[in-house]
Coordinates of C-alpha atoms in Angstrom, one line a residue:
M23 CA -5.5 -10.6 -35.3
N24 CA -4.9 -6.5 -34.6
T25 CA -3.7 -5.2 -31.5
Y26 CA -7.4 -4.1 -30.5
Y27 CA -8.7 -7.6 -30.8
K28 CA -6.0 -9.1 -28.8
G29 CA -6.4 -7.0 -26.2
I30 CA -10.2 -8.1 -25.9
F31 CA -9.3 -11.6 -26.0
I32 CA -7.0 -11.0 -23.2
L33 CA -9.6 -9.5 -21.1
T34 CA -12.4 -11.7 -21.9
L35 CA -9.9 -14.6 -20.7
L36 CA -9.3 -12.9 -17.8
F37 CA -12.9 -12.3 -16.9
L38 CA -13.9 -16.4 -17.4
L39 CA -11.2 -17.4 -15.3
A40 CA -12.0 -14.7 -12.4
Q41 CA -15.5 -16.8 -11.8
S42 CA -13.6 -19.0 -9.7
E43 CA -13.7 -18.2 -5.7
A44 CA -11.9 -15.1 -4.6
T45 CA -9.0 -16.0 -2.2
K46 CA -8.9 -15.0 1.3
A47 CA -5.0 -15.1 2.0
N48 CA -2.2 -12.8 2.1
P49 CA 1.6 -13.3 2.8
N50 CA 3.3 -12.9 6.3
F51 CA 0.7 -10.3 8.1
S52 CA -2.1 -12.8 7.1
R53 CA -0.2 -15.7 9.1
K54 CA 0.6 -13.5 11.8
Y55 CA -2.8 -11.7 12.6
K56 CA -5.2 -14.8 10.9
I57 CA -7.2 -12.4 8.8
G58 CA -8.0 -12.2 5.2
C59 CA -6.1 -10.2 2.6
A60 CA -9.5 -7.9 1.9
T61 CA -8.7 -6.4 5.6
C62 CA -5.9 -4.0 4.3
H63 CA -6.3 -4.7 0.2
T64 CA -8.6 -3.8 -2.3
V65 CA -6.6 -5.9 -4.5
P66 CA -3.0 -6.2 -3.6
P67 CA -0.8 -4.8 -3.5
Q68 CA -3.1 -1.5 -3.3
L69 CA -4.3 -0.8 0.4
T70 CA -7.7 0.2 1.9
R71 CA -8.4 2.7 4.5
T72 CA -7.1 0.0 7.3
G73 CA -3.9 -0.9 5.5
I74 CA -2.9 2.8 5.1
E75 CA -3.4 2.9 8.9
F76 CA -1.6 -0.1 9.3
R77 CA 1.6 0.6 7.3
R78 CA 1.5 4.1 9.0
L79 CA 1.7 3.0 12.2
G80 CA 4.8 0.8 11.3
Y81 CA 2.7 -2.0 10.5
R82 CA 0.8 -2.1 13.6
F83 CA -2.8 -2.1 14.6
P84 CA -3.8 1.0 16.3
N85 CA -4.6 -1.1 19.6
E86 CA -1.0 -2.6 19.4
L87 CA 0.6 1.1 19.2
N88 CA -1.4 2.1 22.3
E89 CA -1.4 -1.2 24.3
E90 CA 0.4 -0.8 27.7
T91 CA 2.5 -3.8 29.1
I92 CA 0.8 -5.5 32.0
E93 CA 2.5 -8.0 34.2
P94 CA 0.8 -10.9 34.4
E95 CA -0.6 -12.4 37.5
K96 CA 1.0 -15.5 39.1
T97 CA -1.6 -17.6 38.7
Y98 CA -5.2 -17.9 36.9
Q99 CA -8.5 -18.9 37.6
Q100 CA -11.1 -19.4 34.8
K101 CA -14.3 -18.1 36.0
E102 CA -17.7 -19.8 35.6
F103 CA -19.9 -18.5 32.7
P104 CA -23.3 -20.0 32.7
Q105 CA -24.3 -18.5 29.0
Q106 CA -21.0 -19.6 27.2
T107 CA -22.8 -21.4 24.6
T108 CA -25.0 -18.4 23.9
A109 CA -22.2 -16.0 24.1
L110 CA -20.0 -17.9 21.6
N111 CA -22.7 -18.2 19.2
T112 CA -23.5 -14.4 19.5
M113 CA -19.5 -13.9 18.5
E114 CA -19.7 -16.4 15.6
T115 CA -22.8 -14.4 14.3
A116 CA -21.1 -11.2 14.6
G117 CA -18.0 -12.3 12.6
C118 CA -15.7 -12.4 15.7
M119 CA -14.3 -16.0 15.0
N120 CA -13.2 -14.8 11.7
C121 CA -10.3 -13.2 13.3
H122 CA -10.3 -14.7 16.8
A123 CA -10.6 -18.0 18.9
V124 CA -12.1 -19.4 22.0
G125 CA -11.0 -23.2 22.6
S126 CA -11.8 -24.8 19.9
K127 CA -13.9 -22.2 18.2
G128 CA -12.1 -19.8 15.6
E129 CA -8.8 -19.9 13.8
G130 CA -7.3 -16.3 14.7
L131 CA -6.0 -15.0 17.6
N132 CA -6.7 -16.7 20.9
L133 CA -8.8 -14.4 23.6
E134 CA -8.2 -17.1 26.8
G135 CA -6.8 -14.7 29.3
I136 CA -8.3 -11.3 28.1
G137 CA -10.1 -11.0 31.5
T138 CA -6.8 -10.6 33.1
K139 CA -6.0 -7.4 30.7
M140 CA -9.5 -5.9 30.5
N141 CA -12.6 -5.9 32.5
S142 CA -16.2 -6.2 30.8
E143 CA -16.4 -2.5 30.6
K144 CA -13.3 -1.8 29.2
I145 CA -14.0 -4.7 26.5
K146 CA -17.5 -3.2 25.9
V147 CA -16.2 0.2 25.0
Y148 CA -13.2 -1.1 22.8
V149 CA -15.2 -3.9 20.3
V150 CA -16.9 -1.0 19.0
S151 CA -14.4 1.6 18.8
A152 CA -12.7 2.8 15.7
N153 CA -9.5 1.3 17.1
H154 CA -11.2 -2.1 16.6
P155 CA -10.7 -3.5 13.0
G156 CA -14.1 -5.4 13.7
S157 CA -15.9 -2.5 15.0
D158 CA -18.5 -2.5 11.9
A159 CA -19.6 -5.8 12.8
T160 CA -19.7 -5.3 16.5
S161 CA -21.5 -1.9 16.4
E162 CA -24.6 -3.8 15.0
L163 CA -25.0 -5.9 18.2
T164 CA -28.0 -5.1 20.6
D165 CA -27.0 -3.7 23.9
D166 CA -27.8 -7.3 25.6
D167 CA -25.7 -9.2 22.9
L168 CA -22.7 -6.7 23.7
Q169 CA -22.7 -6.9 26.9
L170 CA -23.2 -10.5 27.1
V171 CA -20.2 -11.0 24.8
A172 CA -18.2 -8.4 27.2
D173 CA -19.0 -10.3 30.5
F174 CA -18.0 -13.4 28.8
L175 CA -14.6 -12.4 27.4
A176 CA -14.2 -10.8 30.7
S177 CA -14.7 -14.1 32.3
L178 CA -11.6 -15.6 30.2
T179 CA -8.7 -15.0 32.8
Q180 CA -7.1 -18.8 32.4
N181 CA -3.6 -18.0 30.7
T182 CA -1.0 -20.4 31.4
A183 CA 1.8 -19.1 29.0
E184 CA 2.1 -15.4 28.9
K185 CA 3.7 -14.6 25.6
D186 CA 5.5 -11.3 24.8
K187 CA 3.5 -9.9 22.1
W188 CA 6.5 -9.0 20.0
S189 CA 8.0 -12.6 19.9
Y190 CA 6.5 -13.7 16.9
D191 CA 8.0 -16.6 14.5
F192 CA 10.2 -16.0 11.4
A193 CA 7.6 -16.5 9.1
D194 CA 5.8 -13.5 10.6
F195 CA 8.1 -11.1 8.9
V196 CA 9.1 -12.9 5.6
S197 CA 7.1 -12.9 2.3
V198 CA 8.3 -13.7 -1.5
R199 CA 6.6 -12.1 -4.5
G200 CA 6.8 -13.3 -7.7
R201 CA 5.8 -11.4 -11.2
A202 CA 5.9 -13.2 -14.5
R203 CA 4.1 -11.8 -17.9
Y204 CA 3.3 -12.1 -21.1
V205 CA 3.7 -9.0 -23.2
Y206 CA 2.6 -7.9 -26.5
N207 CA 4.0 -4.7 -28.0
K208 CA 3.6 -3.0 -31.4
V209 CA 5.1 0.4 -32.3
E210 CA 3.7 2.3 -35.7
N211 CA 5.6 1.0 -38.5
V212 CA 7.6 -1.4 -36.2
N213 CA 7.2 -5.1 -36.4
A214 CA 5.2 -6.4 -33.4
T215 CA 7.0 -8.4 -30.3
N216 CA 5.7 -10.6 -27.9
Q217 CA 7.5 -12.7 -25.2
F218 CA 7.2 -14.3 -22.1
R219 CA 8.7 -12.1 -19.3
F220 CA 9.9 -12.9 -15.8
N221 CA 9.7 -9.6 -14.2
D222 CA 11.0 -10.2 -10.8
M223 CA 11.3 -12.1 -7.8
T224 CA 11.2 -10.1 -4.5
L225 CA 12.3 -11.4 -0.8
F226 CA 10.9 -9.2 1.9
Y227 CA 11.3 -9.0 5.8
L228 CA 9.3 -6.2 7.5
G229 CA 7.3 -5.7 10.8
P230 CA 7.5 -4.2 14.1
V231 CA 10.4 -5.8 16.4
N232 CA 8.8 -3.9 19.4
N233 CA 6.6 -0.9 20.4
N234 CA 8.9 1.5 18.5
L235 CA 11.3 -0.1 16.2
T236 CA 10.0 -1.3 12.5
V237 CA 12.4 -2.7 9.9
F238 CA 11.7 -2.9 6.2
F239 CA 14.1 -4.9 3.8
E240 CA 13.4 -5.8 0.2
T241 CA 15.6 -7.8 -2.2
E242 CA 14.3 -7.8 -5.6
Y243 CA 16.0 -9.9 -8.7
D244 CA 14.8 -8.7 -11.9
Q245 CA 15.1 -9.9 -15.4
G246 CA 19.2 -9.6 -15.1
Y247 CA 19.1 -11.6 -11.8
E248 CA 20.8 -8.6 -10.1
P249 CA 19.7 -7.9 -6.4
N250 CA 18.0 -4.7 -6.2
V251 CA 18.3 -4.1 -2.1
L252 CA 16.0 -1.4 -0.3
A253 CA 16.2 -0.9 3.3
Q254 CA 14.4 1.1 5.8
G255 CA 14.4 1.4 9.8
S256 CA 12.0 3.4 11.7
L257 CA 11.2 4.5 15.3
I258 CA 7.5 5.5 16.1
F259 CA 6.8 7.1 19.3
G260 CA 3.6 8.4 20.7
N261 CA 0.0 6.8 20.3
A262 CA -2.3 5.8 17.5
D263 CA -3.8 9.0 17.3
E264 CA -0.9 11.4 17.5
Y265 CA 2.9 9.9 17.1
F266 CA 6.2 10.6 15.6
F267 CA 8.2 9.0 13.4
L268 CA 11.9 8.8 11.9
K269 CA 12.5 6.9 8.9
V270 CA 16.3 6.4 7.8
G271 CA 17.6 4.4 4.9
H272 CA 15.8 4.2 1.4
M273 CA 13.1 6.7 0.7
R274 CA 10.1 6.4 -1.3
F275 CA 8.0 9.3 -2.3
V276 CA 5.4 7.0 -4.4
R277 CA 4.1 3.6 -3.0
Q278 CA 3.8 4.5 0.5
G279 CA 1.9 7.3 0.5
V280 CA -2.2 7.8 -0.4
S281 CA -4.0 8.5 -3.2
L282 CA -2.2 8.2 -6.3
L283 CA 1.1 8.1 -4.2
D284 CA -0.4 5.1 -2.9
R285 CA 0.2 1.4 -5.3
P286 CA -2.3 1.2 -8.3
K287 CA -4.6 -1.4 -8.7
T288 CA -2.9 -2.0 -12.5
I289 CA 0.0 -3.4 -13.5
S290 CA 1.3 -0.2 -14.7
T291 CA 1.8 3.2 -12.7
D292 CA 0.4 6.8 -14.6
L293 CA 3.0 8.7 -16.3
V294 CA 2.8 11.5 -13.7
V295 CA 5.1 10.1 -11.2
T296 CA 7.1 7.7 -13.4
G297 CA 8.0 10.5 -16.2
R298 CA 11.0 12.1 -16.1
S299 CA 12.3 15.3 -16.8
H300 CA 15.8 16.2 -16.4
L301 CA 16.7 12.7 -15.0
Y302 CA 14.3 13.4 -11.9
A303 CA 11.2 11.5 -11.4
L304 CA 9.2 11.4 -8.4
S305 CA 9.0 7.4 -8.5
T306 CA 13.0 7.5 -8.0
D307 CA 14.0 5.9 -4.5
Q308 CA 16.6 7.9 -2.6
V309 CA 18.9 7.6 0.4
G310 CA 17.9 10.0 3.0
I311 CA 15.8 10.4 6.3
E312 CA 11.9 11.1 6.8
T313 CA 10.8 12.7 9.9
S314 CA 6.9 12.6 10.2
Y315 CA 4.2 13.7 12.3
G316 CA 0.4 11.9 12.5
F317 CA -2.7 13.5 14.4
N318 CA -6.0 14.5 13.7
Q319 CA -7.1 10.7 14.6
R320 CA -4.7 9.0 12.2
R321 CA -6.1 11.0 9.2
T322 CA -3.6 13.7 8.8
L323 CA 0.0 13.0 8.3
I324 CA 3.2 15.5 7.5
R325 CA 6.3 13.9 5.9
G326 CA 9.4 15.7 5.7
F327 CA 12.5 14.4 3.8
I328 CA 16.5 15.1 3.2
T329 CA 18.1 12.9 0.9
N330 CA 21.3 12.8 -1.1
G331 CA 19.4 13.2 -4.3
L332 CA 20.4 11.8 -8.1
D333 CA 23.8 11.2 -9.2
S334 CA 24.4 12.1 -13.2
L335 CA 23.0 9.0 -14.5
G336 CA 19.4 9.6 -12.6
S337 CA 20.0 7.4 -9.9
G338 CA 18.6 7.9 -6.3
R339 CA 20.7 5.1 -4.7
P340 CA 23.8 4.4 -6.8
V341 CA 25.6 1.1 -5.5
G342 CA 29.2 1.7 -4.9
K343 CA 29.4 5.1 -5.4
Q344 CA 30.1 8.5 -3.4
D345 CA 27.7 11.4 -3.5
L346 CA 29.9 13.6 -4.9
N347 CA 27.3 16.3 -5.0
T348 CA 27.0 17.5 -1.4
Q349 CA 24.0 19.8 -1.8
K350 CA 20.7 17.7 -0.5
D351 CA 17.5 17.5 -1.6
F352 CA 14.5 17.7 0.6
G353 CA 10.5 17.5 0.3
I354 CA 7.5 17.9 2.3
M355 CA 4.4 15.8 1.8
I356 CA 1.1 16.6 3.6
E357 CA -1.2 13.8 3.0
N358 CA -4.9 13.7 4.5
L359 CA -7.5 10.7 4.8
F360 CA -11.4 11.6 5.0
G361 CA -14.1 10.1 6.7
E362 CA -13.7 6.7 9.1
K363 CA -13.7 3.6 6.5
T364 CA -13.1 4.9 3.0
A365 CA -9.7 5.9 1.4
T366 CA -10.7 9.0 0.1
S367 CA -7.7 11.2 0.6
V368 CA -5.5 13.8 -1.0
S369 CA -1.6 14.3 -0.7
A370 CA 0.3 17.5 -1.8
V371 CA 3.8 17.3 -2.4
F372 CA 6.6 19.6 -2.5
Y373 CA 10.4 18.6 -3.9
H374 CA 13.2 20.6 -4.3
G375 CA 16.8 18.9 -5.6
A376 CA 19.7 19.2 -8.0
T377 CA 21.3 17.1 -10.6
P378 CA 25.0 17.0 -11.6
T379 CA 25.5 17.7 -15.5
S380 CA 28.8 18.3 -17.3
S381 CA 27.7 22.0 -17.5
G382 CA 27.0 22.6 -13.8
N383 CA 24.0 21.4 -11.6
I384 CA 20.3 21.7 -12.8
S385 CA 18.4 22.9 -9.7
F386 CA 14.3 21.7 -10.1
E387 CA 11.4 21.8 -7.9
R388 CA 8.2 20.0 -8.3
Y389 CA 4.6 21.0 -7.2
G390 CA 2.1 17.9 -6.8
L391 CA -1.5 17.5 -5.8
F392 CA -3.2 14.2 -6.1
G393 CA -6.8 13.1 -4.5
T394 CA -9.1 10.3 -4.6
Y395 CA -12.8 9.8 -3.9
A396 CA -13.7 6.2 -2.8
I397 CA -17.1 5.0 -2.3
N398 CA -17.6 1.8 -0.2
D399 CA -20.9 -0.5 -0.5
N400 CA -22.9 -1.9 2.4
A401 CA -20.2 -4.8 3.1
N402 CA -17.8 -2.0 3.5
D403 CA -15.7 -3.1 0.3
E404 CA -14.6 -0.3 -1.8
D405 CA -17.1 -0.1 -4.9
I406 CA -15.7 2.9 -6.6
R407 CA -12.6 4.5 -6.2
I408 CA -12.0 8.0 -8.6
N409 CA -8.4 9.1 -8.9
A410 CA -7.1 12.4 -10.2
G411 CA -3.5 14.5 -9.8
A412 CA -1.2 16.5 -11.1
L413 CA 2.6 17.5 -11.0
A414 CA 4.0 20.5 -12.2
G415 CA 7.8 21.5 -12.4
Y416 CA 10.6 23.9 -12.9
D417 CA 13.9 23.3 -13.8
D418 CA 16.7 26.1 -13.8
V419 CA 19.1 24.7 -16.5
P420 CA 22.6 26.0 -16.8
N421 CA 23.1 28.8 -19.5
A422 CA 19.2 28.5 -20.2
E423 CA 17.3 32.1 -20.7
K424 CA 14.4 30.7 -18.7
D425 CA 13.3 27.8 -16.4
D426 CA 12.3 24.9 -18.1
F427 CA 8.6 23.7 -17.5
N428 CA 7.2 20.5 -17.1
F429 CA 3.8 19.1 -16.4
G430 CA 1.8 15.9 -16.3
F431 CA -1.9 15.1 -15.1
T432 CA -3.8 12.1 -14.8
A433 CA -7.2 10.8 -14.1
G434 CA -9.1 7.6 -13.5
I435 CA -11.5 5.3 -12.1
D436 CA -11.7 2.0 -10.6
K437 CA -15.0 0.1 -10.4
R438 CA -15.5 -3.1 -8.3
L439 CA -17.0 -6.0 -10.3
G440 CA -17.1 -9.1 -7.4
D441 CA -15.0 -10.1 -4.4
Q442 CA -11.6 -8.6 -5.1
F443 CA -12.1 -8.2 -8.9
Y444 CA -12.0 -4.8 -10.6
A445 CA -11.8 -3.0 -13.7
S446 CA -9.8 0.1 -14.2
V447 CA -9.6 3.0 -16.9
R448 CA -7.4 5.8 -16.6
Y449 CA -5.7 8.4 -18.5
D450 CA -2.4 10.3 -18.5
Q451 CA -0.4 13.0 -20.1
F452 CA 3.0 14.1 -19.5
R453 CA 5.3 17.1 -21.1
P454 CA 8.9 16.3 -20.2
T455 CA 9.9 20.1 -21.1
D456 CA 8.0 23.0 -22.8
R457 CA 11.3 23.9 -24.9
I458 CA 10.4 21.2 -27.6
S459 CA 7.0 21.6 -29.0
S460 CA 4.6 18.6 -29.7
N461 CA 6.5 16.6 -27.1
I462 CA 3.5 15.1 -25.0
T463 CA 3.0 11.7 -24.5
K464 CA -0.3 10.5 -23.7
A465 CA -1.5 7.2 -22.3
Y466 CA -5.1 5.4 -22.5
T467 CA -5.3 2.3 -19.9
L468 CA -7.8 -0.5 -19.4
G469 CA -7.3 -3.1 -16.8
I470 CA -8.7 -5.7 -15.3
I471 CA -7.5 -7.5 -11.7
K472 CA -8.6 -10.3 -10.1
Q473 CA -7.4 -12.3 -6.9
L474 CA -7.9 -15.6 -8.6
F475 CA -6.4 -18.5 -6.3
T476 CA -5.0 -18.7 -3.3
Y477 CA -1.7 -16.4 -3.1
L478 CA -2.1 -15.2 -7.1
R479 CA -3.4 -12.3 -8.6
L480 CA -4.2 -12.5 -12.4
S481 CA -4.3 -9.1 -14.3
A482 CA -4.6 -7.9 -17.8
E483 CA -4.1 -4.8 -18.7
Y484 CA -4.1 -2.8 -22.6
Q485 CA -2.4 0.3 -23.0
L486 CA -2.5 2.7 -26.0
F487 CA 0.3 5.4 -26.1
Q488 CA 0.3 8.4 -28.4
R489 CA 4.3 9.4 -28.3
P490 CA 5.8 12.8 -29.5
G491 CA 6.2 12.6 -33.5
N492 CA 2.4 11.3 -33.5
I493 CA 3.8 7.8 -33.1
S494 CA 1.3 5.4 -31.6
E495 CA 2.4 2.4 -29.6
S496 CA 0.3 -0.5 -28.0
L497 CA 0.9 -2.7 -24.8
A498 CA -0.6 -5.7 -23.6
V499 CA 0.1 -7.3 -20.8
L500 CA -1.0 -10.4 -19.0
E501 CA 0.5 -10.7 -15.5
F502 CA 0.5 -13.7 -12.7
Y503 CA 1.2 -12.0 -9.5
M504 CA 2.3 -14.9 -7.2
F505 CA 2.8 -14.2 -3.2
F506 CA 3.2 -16.1 -0.2

C-alpha cells in the first residue's frame, strides 16, 4: 500500500471512530470550575477567545481578578422567595446550572451566599456583562426573567462556611498529559519505517495562588525518560481591563500567544516558528524575564522580553551550564484580539539576539507577523479559522560580506466538522539562508482532530515534505493524546 492510500486509510478510520459522543471534560481547571473543556478550547490544547483571556490573566476569569474581598457577615438569614421554583426553572432553561448549583440542582459552583456580596441590581448587570462567561445565554433572557433570576439570587444569603477563594484543593493545580503515537515515515529512495512511539508524559502544576501570584511548572519525560523542566512565576497587578504583569523563569515565544503563536489544532507546528537558521528558532524556550501591559478591554497585550539567549548548541535553557555570552537577547511582541467572542487576532514580533560560534558571535534579528480570522457559528462554537503568517530574519555572520537572509511563511484553514471535531489543511515554506540556492523546504499538511472519549483526543495527520535537493518525504502520524 503506497503512502497516499495509507494516509487515506488512517483518516477514514479516525472519521468512523469520531462518531462517538464528544467529551465534556478537561484537566485541573475543569475540576476547579466545574466547566467543560469547550469553554476554553476548540480542541485541547488550542484556546478559544475565553481561554486566551483566561491564560493572559494568570489562569483567572475576569471576575476573579476584579473581585474585591468582602468580609462576610457573622450570621446569615435565608430570605423567603415565593417564586423560587420558577426562578430555578428559568436558570436551568438558560443553561446556568451547567456551571452553577443551588441546593440540589446543578453540579457547578454553588451560588448560595451570593446575596451577601451582591444585591439584585449588581447581579442583573453582571450576568449580562462581558465579564460573565455565560453572558451569551443570559443576554437572551427577557427583562422579566432576568429580574426574577437576579431577585432570587439576591435572596441567597445563607452561607455557613465562608471559604477563601484561593484555598483550593491540590487537584485544582495538577494535571497529567500523555501522548502515544504510531508513525509512518517514507523518504524518497530510502526504505519506509513505521513504529509505535511514546512521545512524552508530562506533569503540570499551574494556577493562581492568590490575587497576584501565578505559578507554572511543567516536567516532561520524553522517549529518553530524561526530565525536561519548564518553570514560570508571574505577578499581575490591576484589573481585567488594564493590568501589568511580570513573569520570571522560562520564556516561551510560541504556545503562549495568539494566532499562530498559540498552540495549533494539528499534531505538528508550522515550519515558520520551528525552522532553525543559525541555531535559532522562534519556538526555542529560553531563560529570562517578561514584562507586559494589557489594556483595551482585554484585547491588546504588549509584551517585552529579556533573555540569556542561546548557547553554542542552540539551547535556550542549558542545564548545569553558565551563560558565557553575557550579551542579552531581547524581544517585543504586540498581540491584539478583535471583536468580542472570536479568536480573530494578530501578533507582531521583533527579536534581537546573538549566538556564540568559534569565529565569534552571530548577531541576528527576526521580524514576524501572524494573523487569524475566526468565524463562530450560531452556538458560538468556532466554525472556521483561517491562519497566515510570515517570519523574516537577517543574520550578521562573522567574516561574511553581507547579512544572511532567511524567510518563512505559512497559510492554513481549520473547519469544524462536529462537536470538538475539526479538519485542518496547512502549507508551510521555510528557507534558512539565501547563501545556498534551492534550499527551501515546503510542507503540505492535512489533519483531523477529534475529542473522542473523556480525557482523550485522537488525531491523524499526513504531511508531504519537499526537501532541498528535490527530495520528497511522507510522514503519517496517528496520536492518542490523554490528559486528566
